[in-house]
Coordinates of C-alpha atoms and ligand atoms in Angstrom, one line a residue:
M10 CA -0.2 -0.3 0.1
P11 CA 1.0 3.5 -0.4
Q12 CA 3.1 4.8 2.1
H13 CA 2.4 8.7 2.0
P14 CA -0.6 10.8 3.7
R15 CA -3.9 10.1 1.6
T16 CA -7.0 11.4 1.3
D17 CA -9.8 9.7 0.0
R18 CA -8.7 9.7 -3.4
D19 CA -7.3 5.9 -3.8
H20 CA -6.1 6.2 -6.9
L21 CA -2.6 6.8 -8.8
I22 CA -3.0 10.9 -10.6
L23 CA -2.9 10.1 -14.4
A24 CA -2.5 12.9 -16.1
L25 CA -1.6 13.9 -20.5
S26 CA 0.8 16.9 -21.6
Y27 CA -0.3 17.4 -24.7
W28 CA 1.5 18.6 -27.3
P29 CA -0.2 18.3 -31.2
T30 CA 3.4 17.2 -32.5
G31 CA 4.5 15.1 -29.6
A32 CA 6.5 16.1 -26.5
T33 CA 9.7 15.3 -28.4
N34 CA 11.5 17.3 -31.0
S35 CA 11.4 15.2 -33.4
G36 CA 8.5 12.4 -32.5
W37 CA 6.7 13.9 -35.2
R38 CA 8.7 12.6 -38.0
S39 CA 8.2 8.7 -36.8
R40 CA 6.3 6.8 -39.1
S41 CA 3.5 6.1 -37.0
S42 CA 2.9 9.7 -36.0
S43 CA -0.1 11.2 -37.6
L44 CA 0.3 14.7 -39.0
D45 CA -3.7 15.2 -40.0
G46 CA -5.4 18.2 -38.0
I47 CA -2.3 18.9 -35.9
F48 CA -3.7 22.2 -35.6
D49 CA -7.0 21.0 -35.4
P50 CA -9.9 21.2 -32.9
G51 CA -10.6 17.3 -34.3
L52 CA -7.2 15.9 -32.9
L53 CA -7.9 17.5 -29.2
A54 CA -11.2 16.4 -29.3
E55 CA -10.1 12.9 -30.1
T56 CA -7.3 12.7 -27.5
A57 CA -9.3 14.0 -25.0
R58 CA -11.4 11.4 -25.5
T59 CA -8.9 8.6 -25.7
A60 CA -8.1 10.2 -22.0
E61 CA -11.2 9.8 -21.2
R62 CA -11.0 6.1 -22.1
G63 CA -8.6 5.6 -20.3
V64 CA -10.1 7.1 -17.2
F65 CA -7.4 10.5 -17.1
D66 CA -8.1 12.8 -14.0
Y67 CA -6.5 15.8 -16.6
F68 CA -5.7 17.1 -19.7
F69 CA -2.5 19.6 -19.7
W70 CA -1.1 22.2 -21.6
G71 CA 2.2 23.5 -21.1
N72 CA 2.9 26.9 -22.3
T73 CA 6.0 29.1 -23.6
E74 CA 5.8 33.1 -24.4
D75 CA 9.3 32.5 -26.1
S76 CA 8.8 32.4 -29.9
S77 CA 12.4 33.1 -30.8
N78 CA 13.8 30.9 -32.9
A79 CA 16.5 29.9 -30.3
N80 CA 15.6 26.2 -29.8
P81 CA 13.9 25.2 -33.3
G82 CA 13.0 21.8 -31.8
G83 CA 10.6 24.0 -29.3
V84 CA 9.4 26.3 -31.9
I85 CA 7.9 23.3 -33.5
R86 CA 6.2 22.4 -30.5
N87 CA 5.3 25.7 -29.1
A88 CA 3.9 26.8 -32.7
F89 CA 1.4 24.1 -32.9
Q90 CA 0.2 24.1 -29.3
F91 CA -2.9 25.7 -28.2
N92 CA -3.8 28.2 -25.5
G93 CA -4.9 26.2 -22.7
F94 CA -8.1 28.7 -21.9
A95 CA -8.8 28.4 -25.5
A96 CA -8.6 24.3 -25.9
A97 CA -10.2 24.1 -22.4
S98 CA -13.1 26.1 -23.4
Y99 CA -13.6 23.7 -26.6
L100 CA -13.0 20.3 -24.8
A101 CA -15.6 21.9 -21.8
A102 CA -18.3 20.8 -24.3
V103 CA -16.9 17.7 -25.9
T104 CA -16.1 15.9 -22.6
S105 CA -17.8 15.0 -19.6
R106 CA -15.4 14.0 -17.1
I107 CA -11.6 14.9 -17.6
G108 CA -10.0 17.1 -15.7
L109 CA -8.4 20.4 -18.6
I110 CA -5.5 22.8 -16.9
A111 CA -4.1 25.5 -18.8
S112 CA -0.4 27.0 -17.9
V113 CA 0.0 30.8 -16.8
N114 CA 3.2 32.2 -16.9
T115 CA 3.0 35.2 -13.8
T116 CA 5.8 37.2 -15.2
Y117 CA 3.8 38.0 -17.9
S118 CA 0.3 37.7 -17.3
D119 CA -2.4 39.3 -15.6
P120 CA -4.1 38.2 -12.2
Y121 CA -7.7 40.0 -12.7
L122 CA -8.2 38.5 -16.7
T123 CA -6.4 35.1 -15.5
A124 CA -9.4 34.9 -12.6
Q125 CA -12.1 36.0 -14.7
L126 CA -11.0 33.6 -17.4
A127 CA -10.4 30.2 -14.8
S128 CA -13.8 31.5 -13.3
N129 CA -15.7 31.1 -16.6
V130 CA -13.8 27.4 -17.9
D131 CA -14.8 26.6 -14.5
H132 CA -18.0 27.4 -15.4
L133 CA -18.2 26.1 -18.5
S134 CA -16.7 22.9 -17.7
R135 CA -18.9 22.6 -14.7
G136 CA -16.0 22.4 -12.2
R137 CA -13.2 20.7 -14.2
F138 CA -10.8 23.2 -14.5
G139 CA -7.9 24.1 -13.1
V140 CA -4.4 26.3 -13.5
N141 CA -0.8 25.7 -13.5
F142 CA 1.1 28.3 -12.3
V143 CA 5.0 29.0 -13.7
A144 CA 6.5 31.9 -12.8
G145 CA 9.0 31.2 -16.6
A146 CA 12.3 29.6 -17.2
P147 CA 15.2 32.3 -17.5
G148 CA 17.3 32.6 -20.5
G149 CA 14.3 32.7 -22.9
A150 CA 13.0 36.2 -25.1
A151 CA 9.3 35.8 -23.6
H152 CA 10.1 39.6 -22.6
R153 CA 10.3 40.9 -25.8
N154 CA 6.5 39.8 -26.5
F155 CA 5.0 41.9 -23.5
G156 CA 6.9 45.1 -23.7
H157 CA 9.0 44.9 -21.0
G158 CA 12.4 45.6 -21.6
E159 CA 13.9 42.8 -20.0
R160 CA 13.3 40.1 -17.9
P161 CA 12.7 40.7 -14.5
D162 CA 15.4 38.9 -12.3
H163 CA 14.3 35.6 -10.1
A164 CA 13.6 36.9 -7.3
D165 CA 11.6 39.5 -8.5
A166 CA 9.6 37.2 -10.7
Y167 CA 8.6 35.2 -7.5
V168 CA 7.6 38.4 -5.4
R169 CA 5.5 39.1 -8.5
A170 CA 4.1 35.1 -8.6
G171 CA 3.4 35.4 -4.8
E172 CA 0.9 38.7 -5.1
F173 CA -1.0 37.0 -8.8
L174 CA -1.6 33.9 -6.6
E175 CA -3.1 36.0 -3.8
V176 CA -4.9 38.6 -5.9
F177 CA -6.2 35.1 -8.2
T178 CA -7.2 33.6 -5.0
R179 CA -8.7 36.0 -3.1
L180 CA -11.1 37.2 -6.5
Q181 CA -12.3 33.6 -6.4
D182 CA -13.4 33.9 -3.2
S183 CA -14.6 37.9 -3.9
W184 CA -18.5 36.1 -4.5
S185 CA -19.9 34.1 -2.1
D186 CA -22.2 31.1 -3.0
D187 CA -25.3 32.2 -2.2
W188 CA -25.2 35.4 -4.7
F189 CA -28.5 34.2 -6.9
V190 CA -31.4 35.3 -5.5
G191 CA -33.9 35.2 -9.1
D192 CA -36.5 37.2 -7.6
K193 CA -38.4 38.8 -10.4
E194 CA -41.0 40.0 -8.5
G195 CA -38.8 41.6 -6.0
G196 CA -36.4 42.8 -9.0
R197 CA -33.3 41.2 -7.1
L198 CA -31.3 38.6 -9.4
F199 CA -28.4 38.6 -7.2
A200 CA -27.7 39.5 -3.7
P201 CA -25.2 42.5 -3.7
E202 CA -23.2 41.8 -0.8
A203 CA -22.4 38.7 -2.2
A204 CA -19.5 40.2 -3.9
E205 CA -17.0 42.0 -1.7
P206 CA -13.8 43.7 -3.1
I207 CA -10.5 42.7 -2.5
D208 CA -8.6 45.9 -2.2
F209 CA -5.2 44.6 -2.7
V210 CA -2.3 46.6 -2.6
G211 CA 1.2 45.1 -3.6
T212 CA 4.3 46.0 -5.6
H213 CA 3.5 44.5 -8.3
F214 CA -0.7 44.4 -8.6
Q215 CA -3.1 46.9 -7.5
V216 CA -6.3 45.5 -8.1
A217 CA -9.5 46.2 -6.1
G218 CA -12.3 43.3 -7.2
P219 CA -14.8 41.9 -7.0
L220 CA -14.5 39.3 -10.0
N221 CA -16.7 40.3 -12.6
A222 CA -18.4 36.5 -12.5
P223 CA -20.0 35.0 -9.9
R224 CA -18.0 32.1 -7.6
S225 CA -17.4 28.9 -9.9
P226 CA -18.6 26.0 -9.3
Q227 CA -15.2 24.5 -7.5
G228 CA -15.1 27.7 -5.7
R229 CA -11.8 27.8 -6.2
V230 CA -10.1 25.9 -9.2
P231 CA -7.1 23.7 -8.3
I232 CA -3.5 25.2 -8.6
L233 CA -0.6 23.5 -9.6
H234 CA 2.9 24.8 -9.7
A235 CA 6.4 23.9 -11.3
G236 CA 9.6 25.3 -10.2
T237 CA 13.3 24.2 -8.9
S238 CA 14.0 27.3 -6.7
E239 CA 13.7 28.0 -2.4
E240 CA 11.2 30.6 -3.8
S241 CA 9.0 27.9 -5.9
F242 CA 8.8 25.6 -2.9
A243 CA 7.7 28.5 -0.6
L244 CA 5.3 29.5 -3.2
G245 CA 3.4 26.1 -3.8
A246 CA 3.8 25.6 0.0
R247 CA 1.1 28.4 0.0
Y248 CA -0.9 28.3 -3.0
A249 CA -0.3 24.8 -4.8
D250 CA -2.5 21.8 -4.5
V251 CA -0.4 19.7 -7.2
R252 CA 3.7 19.7 -7.6
F253 CA 4.6 19.4 -11.0
S254 CA 7.4 17.6 -9.7
P255 CA 11.4 16.3 -11.7
Y256 CA 11.9 13.0 -10.9
A257 CA 15.6 11.5 -10.2
S258 CA 14.8 7.9 -7.9
I259 CA 12.8 6.6 -5.4
E260 CA 14.3 7.5 -2.7
W261 CA 15.2 11.4 -4.1
N262 CA 11.3 11.9 -4.9
R263 CA 10.3 10.6 -1.4
A264 CA 12.7 13.2 0.4
Y265 CA 11.5 15.8 -2.6
A266 CA 7.6 15.0 -1.5
Q267 CA 8.4 14.8 2.1
R268 CA 10.5 18.2 2.2
N269 CA 7.6 19.9 0.3
R270 CA 4.8 19.0 2.4
E271 CA 6.8 20.0 5.5
L272 CA 7.2 23.5 4.1
A273 CA 3.2 23.0 3.6
V274 CA 2.2 22.3 6.9
A275 CA 4.6 24.9 8.0
A276 CA 1.7 27.5 6.0
G277 CA -1.0 26.2 7.8
R278 CA -1.9 23.0 5.5
A279 CA -3.2 19.6 5.6
P280 CA 0.2 17.8 4.1
E281 CA -2.0 15.0 2.1
D282 CA -3.7 18.1 0.6
Y283 CA -0.3 18.4 -1.5
A284 CA 0.4 16.2 -4.2
F285 CA 3.2 15.4 -6.8
V286 CA 3.2 14.4 -10.3
V287 CA 6.0 13.8 -12.3
G288 CA 6.7 13.9 -16.1
A289 CA 7.3 10.7 -18.3
N290 CA 8.5 10.3 -21.7
I291 CA 6.7 6.9 -22.1
Y292 CA 7.6 4.4 -25.3
V293 CA 5.5 1.4 -25.4
G294 CA 4.8 -1.0 -27.6
E295 CA 3.2 -4.6 -27.6
T296 CA 6.7 -6.2 -26.7
R297 CA 9.7 -4.4 -25.6
A298 CA 11.5 -5.0 -29.0
R299 CA 8.5 -2.7 -30.2
A300 CA 8.8 -0.2 -27.9
R301 CA 12.6 0.0 -28.8
E302 CA 12.3 0.2 -32.3
L303 CA 10.0 2.9 -31.3
F304 CA 12.6 4.7 -29.3
N305 CA 15.5 4.1 -32.0
E306 CA 13.4 5.7 -34.5
V307 CA 12.8 9.0 -32.7
Q308 CA 16.1 9.0 -31.8
R309 CA 17.4 8.6 -35.7
N310 CA 15.1 11.3 -36.6
L311 CA 16.3 14.1 -34.5
V312 CA 17.3 17.3 -37.4
E313 CA 18.7 19.3 -34.6
R314 CA 21.2 18.0 -32.2
F315 CA 21.4 19.2 -28.6
S316 CA 24.3 21.7 -27.5
P317 CA 27.3 19.4 -26.5
V318 CA 27.6 22.8 -24.3
V319 CA 25.1 21.5 -22.2
V320 CA 25.4 17.5 -22.0
G321 CA 28.9 18.8 -21.0
R322 CA 27.3 21.0 -17.9
H323 CA 25.9 17.3 -16.9
L324 CA 29.6 15.7 -17.5
G325 CA 31.3 18.3 -16.1
L326 CA 33.1 18.3 -19.1
D327 CA 34.1 21.2 -22.0
L328 CA 32.3 18.9 -25.1
G329 CA 33.0 21.6 -27.6
E330 CA 35.7 19.7 -29.6
V331 CA 34.8 16.4 -29.1
R332 CA 33.9 14.4 -32.6
P333 CA 29.7 13.1 -32.3
S334 CA 30.9 9.5 -33.5
E335 CA 33.4 9.2 -30.4
R336 CA 32.2 6.4 -27.8
V337 CA 31.5 7.9 -24.8
I338 CA 33.1 5.7 -22.6
D339 CA 36.5 6.5 -24.4
V340 CA 35.9 10.2 -23.0
V341 CA 34.2 9.5 -20.1
D342 CA 34.4 7.1 -17.1
P343 CA 30.8 7.0 -15.6
T344 CA 32.4 5.5 -12.5
A345 CA 34.6 7.9 -11.5
L346 CA 31.4 10.7 -12.0
P347 CA 29.5 11.8 -8.6
A348 CA 26.9 8.7 -7.6
D349 CA 24.3 12.0 -6.8
G350 CA 25.2 13.5 -10.1
T351 CA 22.9 14.5 -13.1
G352 CA 25.9 13.5 -15.1
R353 CA 26.0 9.9 -14.1
A354 CA 22.4 10.0 -13.5
L355 CA 22.1 10.8 -17.8
L356 CA 24.6 8.1 -18.6
D357 CA 22.9 5.5 -16.3
E358 CA 19.5 6.2 -18.2
F359 CA 20.4 6.0 -21.2
A360 CA 22.6 3.0 -20.8
G361 CA 19.9 1.3 -19.1
I362 CA 17.5 1.8 -22.3
V363 CA 20.0 0.8 -24.3
G364 CA 21.1 -2.3 -22.9
D365 CA 25.1 -1.1 -22.3
H366 CA 27.3 2.3 -22.2
D367 CA 28.6 1.4 -26.2
F368 CA 27.3 4.5 -27.2
T369 CA 28.4 7.6 -29.4
F370 CA 28.5 11.3 -28.2
D371 CA 25.8 11.5 -31.1
D372 CA 23.4 9.1 -29.5
L373 CA 23.9 11.0 -25.9
F374 CA 23.0 14.6 -27.7
R375 CA 19.8 13.0 -29.6
F376 CA 18.6 10.9 -26.0
A377 CA 19.4 14.1 -24.0
A378 CA 17.5 16.9 -26.4
N379 CA 14.0 14.2 -26.5
K380 CA 14.2 13.7 -23.1
K381 CA 14.1 17.3 -22.2
N382 CA 13.8 17.0 -17.9
F383 CA 12.2 13.7 -17.6
P384 CA 12.6 10.3 -17.1
V385 CA 12.0 8.3 -19.9
V386 CA 10.5 4.7 -19.9
V387 CA 11.1 2.5 -22.8
G388 CA 9.5 -1.3 -22.2
D389 CA 6.2 -3.3 -22.9
P390 CA 2.8 -2.5 -21.0
R391 CA 4.3 -4.7 -17.4
E392 CA 7.7 -3.0 -17.8
V393 CA 5.8 0.6 -18.1
A394 CA 3.2 -0.2 -15.2
D395 CA 6.0 -1.9 -13.0
W396 CA 7.8 1.9 -12.7
I397 CA 4.6 3.6 -12.5
E398 CA 3.2 1.2 -9.4
A399 CA 6.5 1.0 -8.1
G400 CA 7.1 5.4 -8.0
Y401 CA 3.4 5.1 -6.8
V402 CA 3.5 2.5 -4.0
S403 CA 6.8 3.8 -2.3
G404 CA 5.1 7.1 -1.5
A405 CA 7.6 8.9 -4.6
F406 CA 4.7 10.5 -6.2
D407 CA 1.2 10.6 -6.5
G408 CA 1.0 10.8 -10.7
V409 CA 1.9 10.3 -13.3
K410 CA 2.0 13.1 -16.5
V411 CA 2.2 11.3 -19.7
F412 CA 4.3 12.7 -22.6
P413 CA 3.9 10.6 -25.4
P414 CA 6.7 10.7 -27.9
F415 CA 4.2 11.3 -30.5
M416 CA 0.6 11.9 -31.5
R417 CA -1.9 9.5 -32.3
T418 CA -0.9 5.6 -31.5
A419 CA 1.9 6.5 -28.7
F420 CA -0.9 7.8 -26.6
A421 CA -3.2 5.5 -27.5
D422 CA -1.2 2.3 -27.0
F423 CA -0.6 4.2 -23.5
V424 CA -4.3 4.3 -22.7
D425 CA -5.0 0.7 -24.2
F426 CA -1.5 -1.3 -22.9
V427 CA -0.7 0.3 -19.6
V428 CA -3.7 1.9 -18.3
P429 CA -5.6 -1.8 -17.7
E430 CA -2.2 -3.1 -16.3
L431 CA -2.4 -0.6 -14.1
Q432 CA -6.1 -1.2 -13.2
R433 CA -5.4 -5.0 -12.9
R434 CA -2.7 -4.2 -10.0
G435 CA -5.2 -1.9 -8.6
V436 CA -3.7 1.3 -8.8
A437 CA -5.7 3.2 -11.5
R438 CA -8.9 4.0 -11.7
T439 CA -11.3 1.5 -13.1
S440 CA -14.1 4.3 -13.9
Y441 CA -14.7 7.5 -13.0
T442 CA -16.3 7.8 -9.3
T443 CA -15.9 11.6 -8.8
E444 CA -17.3 14.6 -10.9
T445 CA -15.4 17.1 -10.1
L446 CA -11.5 18.2 -10.7
R447 CA -11.0 18.9 -7.4
E448 CA -12.6 15.7 -6.5
H449 CA -10.3 14.1 -8.7
F450 CA -7.8 15.1 -6.4
G451 CA -9.6 13.9 -3.4
L452 CA -10.2 17.7 -2.3
A453 CA -13.2 19.0 -0.5
R454 CA -14.6 22.1 -2.1
P455 CA -13.7 25.3 -0.4
G456 CA -15.7 27.8 1.5
V457 CA -15.5 31.5 1.0
L458 CA -12.7 33.3 2.7
R459 CA -12.6 36.6 3.7
R460 CA -10.0 39.3 5.0
S461 CA -12.8 40.8 6.4
A462 CA -14.5 37.0 8.1
G463 CA -10.9 37.0 10.2
S464 CA -10.5 33.6 9.1
S465 CA -7.1 32.0 10.3
A466 CA -6.6 29.7 7.8
R467 CA -6.1 32.2 5.2
P468 CA -5.4 35.6 6.8
A469 CA -4.5 38.8 5.4
V470 CA -1.3 39.2 3.5
A471 CA 0.4 42.3 2.8
A472 CA 3.0 42.8 0.1
A473 CA 5.4 43.0 2.4
E474 CA 4.4 39.6 4.3
L475 CA 4.7 38.4 0.6
Q476 CA 8.2 38.8 0.2
G477 CA 9.0 37.7 3.1
V478 CA 7.2 34.4 2.1
N479 CA 9.1 34.6 -1.0
A480 CA 11.9 35.2 0.1
Ligands
LIG510 C1 8.7 20.4 -13.8 C2 8.9 21.5 -14.5 C3 7.6 21.7 -15.4 C4 7.9 23.1 -15.6 N1 7.4 23.3 -16.8 C5 7.2 24.8 -17.1 C6 6.0 25.3 -18.2 O1 5.3 24.5 -19.0 N2 6.2 26.4 -18.9 C7 7.1 27.6 -18.2 O2 7.1 28.8 -19.0 N3 8.1 26.9 -17.2 C8 8.2 25.7 -17.2 N4 8.8 25.2 -16.4 C9 9.8 26.6 -15.5 C10 9.6 26.9 -14.5 O3 8.0 27.7 -14.1 C11 10.3 27.7 -13.6 O4 10.1 29.3 -14.1 C12 12.1 27.7 -14.2 O5 11.8 26.8 -13.4 C13 12.6 28.9 -13.3 O6 12.2 29.2 -12.0 P1 13.1 28.2 -10.8 O7 14.1 28.8 -10.6 O8 12.3 28.0 -9.5 O9 13.4 26.9 -11.1 C14 8.8 23.8 -15.8 C15 9.6 23.9 -14.5 C16 10.1 22.2 -13.7 C17 10.8 22.2 -12.8

């Protein structure tokens, strides 16, 4: 049985990260990939129905606000990604159970508009919407698309993110649940006192409120968050229901979840209300050989190579002069690398998939480019289910977000081969037992918390205090 705290959620959270061209840079070139309708609502609808067939908890749209040409593979993926609010509005009408989660970059977005959109899509989906808040990856050119002279520094981006989430949360509570009156005779459509201003004054935002939308079905939509810094941990501990987490190993992830749950407890929350979902690039075939074939094909098809600089940084070496055809073990002794470092982990992960350390730098650059920051799992349905079950049962994570290497079959095969295996093992749900996204996560619907109500659960937070939280 799982060893970590549990709510009444008794199942593995299953999620899909939707990228019309697949989550890899080169998967779209696979013989099995379908390019029909990559920017067509038909593919969205079909994929969401496939996910509902697999009793998935949520459908997720990642985002990037950087449209510069710095990363050619990234441009291919991002140009065909729908904005999550737009796509979720559409899927709200053609699906019935799956949760829908859009990503918002707090550095470039507006909290009032975001709260209005979130409330609207939560109404349109009858309580199935959520938002993933990110402060945005450093080093990109996104600021040039939003009229910002330069990107704010890291600390300031997180101060802004803290204020953003406070405004977002308070606006969702700016209408009480009993807003509707509907009294035609008396001329009262809604109770005016049901909506209260929030009068937030911060460094980055001054927002009066109330929201121009009545309280949404979930009261507050679930919040997801991802990031690697202490500022990100503090923000998530205060606001996030689900943390999108890196994956390193069962031990590392158990410690990661425990540490973040402790931070949530220190912020006044229950540890079991904070879930941890890891992403994984999953290549599954009916046989291991078929899965390997898919994996090899996607690696072979990469057009641009991952910069040797990035792989070199992991290995602690300058690889600028290395010949791509050179064997890695002729240059690097994996056993001499720090046992808990990212370089050793990268080499061991790749060796685990291809069977030994007999590979070239070209192979390794391709692997790193397609892998991005997520683990790569290649195998038959039982092997993939073994990896998921081991992490779930040991408390390393509460859920898995599947990054299929391409559409459509790579995801359908996960649903048709791996999900039944997880269901047989009692890890995944066999049917939807809950209605809203909050309920899928095992979270209760929150009451309205107002500053004026003097609630201790969410006390008034001054901008200065927020800076303290984010420090
Ligand atoms: C697992 C994970 C997933 C992420 N997904 C996104 C994303 O979809 N869009 C985005 O703009 N940033 C994404 N990020 C970047 C974070 O938002 C964050 O801005 C970045 O890591 C820098 O902040 P940090 O110093 O706290 O890590 C992700 C980060 C992690 C660790």
